[in-house]
Short mmCIF file of C-alpha atoms and ligand atoms in Angstrom, two decimals:
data_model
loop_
_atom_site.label_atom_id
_atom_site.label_comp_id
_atom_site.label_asym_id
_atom_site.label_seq_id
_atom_site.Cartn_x
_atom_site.Cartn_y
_atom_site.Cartn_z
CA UNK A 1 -75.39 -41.51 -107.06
CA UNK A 2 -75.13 -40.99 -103.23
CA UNK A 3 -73.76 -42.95 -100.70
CA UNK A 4 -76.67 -43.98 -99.03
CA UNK A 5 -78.48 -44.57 -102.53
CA UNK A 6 -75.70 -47.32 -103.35
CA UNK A 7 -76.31 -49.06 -100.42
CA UNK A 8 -79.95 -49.52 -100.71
CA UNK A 9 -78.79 -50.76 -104.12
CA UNK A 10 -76.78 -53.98 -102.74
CA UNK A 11 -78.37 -54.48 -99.09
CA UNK A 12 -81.82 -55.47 -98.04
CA UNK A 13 -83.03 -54.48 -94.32
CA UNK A 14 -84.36 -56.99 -92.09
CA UNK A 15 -86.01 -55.33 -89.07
CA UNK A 16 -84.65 -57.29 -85.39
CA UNK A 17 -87.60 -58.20 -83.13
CA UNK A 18 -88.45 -55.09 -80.87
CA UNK A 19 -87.41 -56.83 -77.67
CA UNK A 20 -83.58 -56.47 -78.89
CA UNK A 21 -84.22 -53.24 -80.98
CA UNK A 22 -85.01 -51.67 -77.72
CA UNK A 23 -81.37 -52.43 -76.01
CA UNK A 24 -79.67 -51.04 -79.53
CA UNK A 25 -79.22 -47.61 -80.60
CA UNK A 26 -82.12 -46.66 -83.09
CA UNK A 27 -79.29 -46.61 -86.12
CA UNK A 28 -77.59 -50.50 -85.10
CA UNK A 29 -81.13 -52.08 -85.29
CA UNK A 30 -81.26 -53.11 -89.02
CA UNK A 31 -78.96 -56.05 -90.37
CA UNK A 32 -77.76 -56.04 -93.31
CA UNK A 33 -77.53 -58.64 -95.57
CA UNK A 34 -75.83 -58.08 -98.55
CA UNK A 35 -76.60 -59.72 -102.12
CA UNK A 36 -72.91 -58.81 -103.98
CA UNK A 37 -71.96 -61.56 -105.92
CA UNK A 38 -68.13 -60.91 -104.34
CA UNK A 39 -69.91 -61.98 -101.06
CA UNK A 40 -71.21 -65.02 -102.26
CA UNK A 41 -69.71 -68.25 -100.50
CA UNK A 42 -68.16 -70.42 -103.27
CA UNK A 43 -69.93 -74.23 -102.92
CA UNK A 44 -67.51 -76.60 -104.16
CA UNK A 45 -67.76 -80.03 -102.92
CA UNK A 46 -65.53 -80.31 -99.75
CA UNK A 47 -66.32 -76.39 -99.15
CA UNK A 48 -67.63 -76.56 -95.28
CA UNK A 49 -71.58 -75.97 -96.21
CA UNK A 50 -72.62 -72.14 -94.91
CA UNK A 51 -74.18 -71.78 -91.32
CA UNK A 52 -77.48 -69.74 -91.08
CA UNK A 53 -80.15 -68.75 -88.39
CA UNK A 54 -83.88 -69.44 -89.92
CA UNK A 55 -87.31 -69.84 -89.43
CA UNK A 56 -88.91 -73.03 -90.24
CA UNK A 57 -91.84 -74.84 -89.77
CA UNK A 58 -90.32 -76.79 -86.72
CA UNK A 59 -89.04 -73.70 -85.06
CA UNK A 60 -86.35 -71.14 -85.11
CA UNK A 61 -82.74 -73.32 -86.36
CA UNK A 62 -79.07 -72.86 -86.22
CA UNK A 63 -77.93 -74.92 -89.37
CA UNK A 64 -75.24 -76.78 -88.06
CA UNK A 65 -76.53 -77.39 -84.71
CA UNK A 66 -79.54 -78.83 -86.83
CA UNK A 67 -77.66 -80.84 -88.37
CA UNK A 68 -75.62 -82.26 -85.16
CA UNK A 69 -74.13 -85.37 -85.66
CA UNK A 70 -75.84 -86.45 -88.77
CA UNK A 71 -76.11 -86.06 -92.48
CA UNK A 72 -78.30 -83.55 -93.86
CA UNK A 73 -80.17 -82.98 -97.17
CA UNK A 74 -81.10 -79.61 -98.11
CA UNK A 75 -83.41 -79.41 -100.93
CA UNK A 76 -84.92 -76.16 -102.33
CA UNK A 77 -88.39 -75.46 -104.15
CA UNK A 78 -89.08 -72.66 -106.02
CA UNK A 79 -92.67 -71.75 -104.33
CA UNK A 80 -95.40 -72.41 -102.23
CA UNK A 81 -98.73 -74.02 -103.60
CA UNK A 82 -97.26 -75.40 -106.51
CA UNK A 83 -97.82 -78.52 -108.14
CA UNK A 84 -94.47 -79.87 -108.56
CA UNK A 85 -92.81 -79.18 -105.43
CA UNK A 86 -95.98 -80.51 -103.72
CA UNK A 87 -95.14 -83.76 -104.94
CA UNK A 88 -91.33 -83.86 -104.23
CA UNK A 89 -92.36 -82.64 -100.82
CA UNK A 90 -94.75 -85.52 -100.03
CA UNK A 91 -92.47 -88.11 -101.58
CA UNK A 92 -89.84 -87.24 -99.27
CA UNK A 93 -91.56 -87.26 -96.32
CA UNK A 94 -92.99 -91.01 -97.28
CA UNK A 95 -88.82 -91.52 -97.82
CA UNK A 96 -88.02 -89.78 -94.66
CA UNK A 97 -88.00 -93.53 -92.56
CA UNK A 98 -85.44 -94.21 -95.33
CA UNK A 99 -83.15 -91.09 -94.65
CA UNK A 100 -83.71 -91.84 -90.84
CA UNK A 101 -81.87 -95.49 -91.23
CA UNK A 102 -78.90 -93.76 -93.00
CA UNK A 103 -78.77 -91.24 -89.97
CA UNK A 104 -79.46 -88.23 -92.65
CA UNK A 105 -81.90 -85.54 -91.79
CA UNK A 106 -83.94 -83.89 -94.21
CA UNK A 107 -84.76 -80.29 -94.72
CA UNK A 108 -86.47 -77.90 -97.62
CA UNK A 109 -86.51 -74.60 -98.48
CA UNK A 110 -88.74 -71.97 -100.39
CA UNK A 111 -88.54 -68.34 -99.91
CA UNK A 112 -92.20 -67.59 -98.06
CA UNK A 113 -92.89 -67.59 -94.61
CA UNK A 114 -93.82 -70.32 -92.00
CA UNK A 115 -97.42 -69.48 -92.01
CA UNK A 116 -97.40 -70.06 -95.86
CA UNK A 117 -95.31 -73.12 -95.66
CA UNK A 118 -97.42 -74.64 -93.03
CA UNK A 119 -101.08 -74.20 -95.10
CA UNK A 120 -99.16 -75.79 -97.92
CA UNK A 121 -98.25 -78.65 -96.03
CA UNK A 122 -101.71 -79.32 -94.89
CA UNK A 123 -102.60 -79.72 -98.49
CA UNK A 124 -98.87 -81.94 -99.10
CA UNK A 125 -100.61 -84.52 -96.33
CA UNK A 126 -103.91 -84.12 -98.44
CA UNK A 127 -103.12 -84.83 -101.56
CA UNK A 128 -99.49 -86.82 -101.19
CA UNK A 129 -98.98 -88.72 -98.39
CA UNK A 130 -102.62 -90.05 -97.92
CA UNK A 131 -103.46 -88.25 -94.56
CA UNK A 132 -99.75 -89.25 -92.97
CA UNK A 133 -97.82 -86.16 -91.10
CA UNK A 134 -95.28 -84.43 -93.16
CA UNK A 135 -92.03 -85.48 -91.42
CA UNK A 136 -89.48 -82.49 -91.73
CA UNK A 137 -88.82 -78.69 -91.35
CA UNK A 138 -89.20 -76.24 -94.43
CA UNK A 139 -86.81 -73.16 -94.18
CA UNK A 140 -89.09 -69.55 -94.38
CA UNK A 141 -86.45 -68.12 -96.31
CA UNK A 142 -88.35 -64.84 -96.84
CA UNK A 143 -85.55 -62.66 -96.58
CA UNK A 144 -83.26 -65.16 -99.09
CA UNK A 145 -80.24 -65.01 -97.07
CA UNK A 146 -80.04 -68.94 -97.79
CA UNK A 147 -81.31 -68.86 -101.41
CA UNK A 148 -78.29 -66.42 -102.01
CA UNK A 149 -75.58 -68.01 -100.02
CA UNK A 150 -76.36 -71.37 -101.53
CA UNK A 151 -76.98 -69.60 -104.85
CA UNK A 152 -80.21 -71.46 -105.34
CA UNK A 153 -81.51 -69.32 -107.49
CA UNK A 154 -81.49 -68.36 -111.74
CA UNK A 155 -79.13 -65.84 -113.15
CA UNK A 156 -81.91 -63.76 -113.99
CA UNK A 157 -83.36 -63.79 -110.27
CA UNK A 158 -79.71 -63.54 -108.96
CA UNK A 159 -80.33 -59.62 -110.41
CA UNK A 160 -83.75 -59.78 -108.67
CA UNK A 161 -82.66 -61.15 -104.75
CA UNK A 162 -82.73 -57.55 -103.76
CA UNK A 163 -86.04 -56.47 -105.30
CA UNK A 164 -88.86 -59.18 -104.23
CA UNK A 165 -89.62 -62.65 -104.41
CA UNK A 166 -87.89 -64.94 -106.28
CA UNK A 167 -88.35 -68.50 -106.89
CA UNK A 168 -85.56 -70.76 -105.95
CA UNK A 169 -84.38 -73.53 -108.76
CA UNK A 170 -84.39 -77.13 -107.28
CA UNK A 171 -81.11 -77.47 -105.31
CA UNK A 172 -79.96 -80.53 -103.72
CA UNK A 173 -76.82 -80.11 -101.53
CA UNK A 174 -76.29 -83.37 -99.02
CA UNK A 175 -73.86 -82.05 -95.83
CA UNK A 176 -71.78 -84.81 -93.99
CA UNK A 177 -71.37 -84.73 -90.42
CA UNK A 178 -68.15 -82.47 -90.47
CA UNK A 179 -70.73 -79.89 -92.21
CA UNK A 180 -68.70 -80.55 -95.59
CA UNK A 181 -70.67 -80.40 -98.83
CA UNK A 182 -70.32 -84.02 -100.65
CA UNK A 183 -73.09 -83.50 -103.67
CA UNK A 184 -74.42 -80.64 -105.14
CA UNK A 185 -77.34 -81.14 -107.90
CA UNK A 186 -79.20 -78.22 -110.10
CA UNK A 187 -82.41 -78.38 -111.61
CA UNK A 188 -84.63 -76.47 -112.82
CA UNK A 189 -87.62 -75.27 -111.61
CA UNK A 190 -89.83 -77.37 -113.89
CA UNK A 191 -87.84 -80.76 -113.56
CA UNK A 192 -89.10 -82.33 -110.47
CA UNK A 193 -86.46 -84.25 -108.76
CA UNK A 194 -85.91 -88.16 -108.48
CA UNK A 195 -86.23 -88.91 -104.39
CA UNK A 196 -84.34 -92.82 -104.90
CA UNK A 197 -81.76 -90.98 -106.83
CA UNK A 198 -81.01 -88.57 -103.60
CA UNK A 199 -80.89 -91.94 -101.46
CA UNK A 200 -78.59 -93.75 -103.69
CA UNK A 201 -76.34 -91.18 -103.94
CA UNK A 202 -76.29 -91.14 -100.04
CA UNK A 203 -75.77 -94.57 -99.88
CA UNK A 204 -72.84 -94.45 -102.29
CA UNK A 205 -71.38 -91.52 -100.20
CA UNK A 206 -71.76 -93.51 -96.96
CA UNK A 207 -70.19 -96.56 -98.21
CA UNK A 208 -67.36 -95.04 -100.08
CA UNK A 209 -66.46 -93.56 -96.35
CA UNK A 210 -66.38 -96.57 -95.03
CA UNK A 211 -64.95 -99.07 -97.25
CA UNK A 212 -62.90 -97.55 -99.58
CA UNK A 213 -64.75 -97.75 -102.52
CA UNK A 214 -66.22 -96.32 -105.64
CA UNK A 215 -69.82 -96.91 -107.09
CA UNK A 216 -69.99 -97.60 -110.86
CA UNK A 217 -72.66 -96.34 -113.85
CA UNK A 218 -76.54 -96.60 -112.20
CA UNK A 219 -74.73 -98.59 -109.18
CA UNK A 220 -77.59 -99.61 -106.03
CA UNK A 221 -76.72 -100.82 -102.49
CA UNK A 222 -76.00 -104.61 -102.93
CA UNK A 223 -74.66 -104.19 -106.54
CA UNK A 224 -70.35 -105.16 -107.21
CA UNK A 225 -68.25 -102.00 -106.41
CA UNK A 226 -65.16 -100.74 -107.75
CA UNK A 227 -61.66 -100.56 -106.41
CA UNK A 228 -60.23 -97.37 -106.72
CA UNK A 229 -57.06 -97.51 -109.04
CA UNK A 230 -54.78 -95.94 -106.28
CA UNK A 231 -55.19 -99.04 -104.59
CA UNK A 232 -52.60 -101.63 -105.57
CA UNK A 233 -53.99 -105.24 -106.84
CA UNK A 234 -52.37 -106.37 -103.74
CA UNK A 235 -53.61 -104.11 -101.08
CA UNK A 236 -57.07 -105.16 -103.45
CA UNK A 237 -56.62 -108.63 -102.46
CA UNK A 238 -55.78 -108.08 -98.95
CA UNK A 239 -58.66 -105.36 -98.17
CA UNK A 240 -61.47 -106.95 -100.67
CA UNK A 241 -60.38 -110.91 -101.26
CA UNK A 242 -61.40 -111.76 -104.92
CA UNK A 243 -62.29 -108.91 -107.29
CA UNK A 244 -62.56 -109.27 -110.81
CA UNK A 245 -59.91 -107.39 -113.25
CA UNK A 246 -61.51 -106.09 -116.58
CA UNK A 247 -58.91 -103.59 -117.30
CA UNK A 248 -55.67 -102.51 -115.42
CA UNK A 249 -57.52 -99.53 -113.71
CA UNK A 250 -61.01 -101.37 -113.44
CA UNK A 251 -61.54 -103.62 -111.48
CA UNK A 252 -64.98 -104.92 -109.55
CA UNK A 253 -65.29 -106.49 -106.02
CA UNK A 254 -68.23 -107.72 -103.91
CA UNK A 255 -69.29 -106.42 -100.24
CA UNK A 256 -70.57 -108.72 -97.76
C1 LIG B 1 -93.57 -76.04 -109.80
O1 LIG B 1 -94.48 -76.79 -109.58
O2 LIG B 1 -92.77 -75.74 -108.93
C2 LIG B 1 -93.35 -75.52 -111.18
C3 LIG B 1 -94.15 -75.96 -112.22
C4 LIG B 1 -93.93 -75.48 -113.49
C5 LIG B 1 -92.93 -74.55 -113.73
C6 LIG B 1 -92.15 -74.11 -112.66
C7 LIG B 1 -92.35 -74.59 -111.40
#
């Protein structure tokens, strides 16, 4: 096989607007992005969560700068127009208020463009969230770049990024300020996710930041937490006041 054959194996061009093309050399205006699993970021939790440049429905975005300050969620659908993803969609833009007191922003994904994404929305409003404005930006990731550094997709449409459309599983990855991943969740594309479950688990996040904590089985904000066992019953008492010792290494305290 040539050269130039291999590399239209493992590469997909993405044409540059023609304002830049014209300052570049007719050879340097195509980028490259390559699909190799070997250039695959690794996610792990605590793995600093991949920057990207997209379109979305709110305008061109720098990742990171999008996310700023805050917490983000970033939550992939597998297509446009379809009936499960329409309802995760409008359920967490009724949410959104929710996110928004936890100072987490909220963004999807699906591999079509921004025209696409925005008809769908119009029907998301009509048919989910009773006439109210959808609240948050949907990455046009037409070109996959995100799909395939966050590996959002099956392994049979892992072989397929390079080929044509491919419909993202149901990702979940929530990003902390310091743009580290702290959850990841899978599903598939005909699970539809549970919204309250992606709050609680920010909530759990948040709170184990700040106090020190861990959240048991089905935990919810309010509920008795647990003291981590590298914390001594005595630094326990000191930090939390009373807590409750059902074993050695578990032990329950309240929050005011
Ligand atoms: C969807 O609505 O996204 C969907 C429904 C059934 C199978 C796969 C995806």
């Amino acid at each position: 096989m040539l050269a130039s054959q291999l590399l239209r194996r493992s590469v997909i061009r993405v044409a540059i607007p023609r304002a830049q093309s014209q300052l570049v050399t007719p050879v340097l205006s195509t980028r490259f992005i390559s699909f190799k699993q070997e250039d695959q970021p690794r996610i792990r939790i605590g793995s600093t969560a991949p920057n990207f440049q997209v379109a979305t429905t709110e305008g061109k975005i720098d990742f990171h700068e999008y996310i700023g300050d805050s917490w983000a969620v970033l939550f992939s659908h597998p297509a446009d127009f379809t009936p499960v993803c329409t309802t995760e969609l409008g359920a967490f833009s009724q949410l959104k208020p929710e996110f928004d007191k936890r100072g987490v922003k909220l963004i999807g994904l699906s591999t079509e463009g921004v025209e696409s994404h925005k008809d769908w929305i119009k029907d998301i409003e009509e048919v989910v969230t009773g006439g109210d404005k959808f609240n948050f930006p949907i990455i046009a990731d037409s070109n996959k770049e995100v799909a395939f550094k966050y590996d959002m997709v099956t392994e049979a449409d892992f072989k397929n990024l390079e080929s044509g459309m491919v419909a993202t599983v149901r990702s979940v990855f929530v990003i902390d300020p310091a743009k580290k991943i702290r959850l990841t969740m899978t599903y598939p594309a005909s699970t539809g996710r549970n919204s309250a479950e992606v709050l609680r688990v920010v909530d759990a996040l948040q709170l184990a930041d700040k106090r020190g904590i861990a959240t048991p089985v089905d935990w919810t904000d309010g509920q008795d937490v647990i003291i981590p066992p590298t914390v001594s019953d005595d630094a326990a008492k000191a930090k939390f006041g009373d807590f409750k010792k059902v074993k050695p290494y578990l032990r329950y305290t309240k929050l005011d």
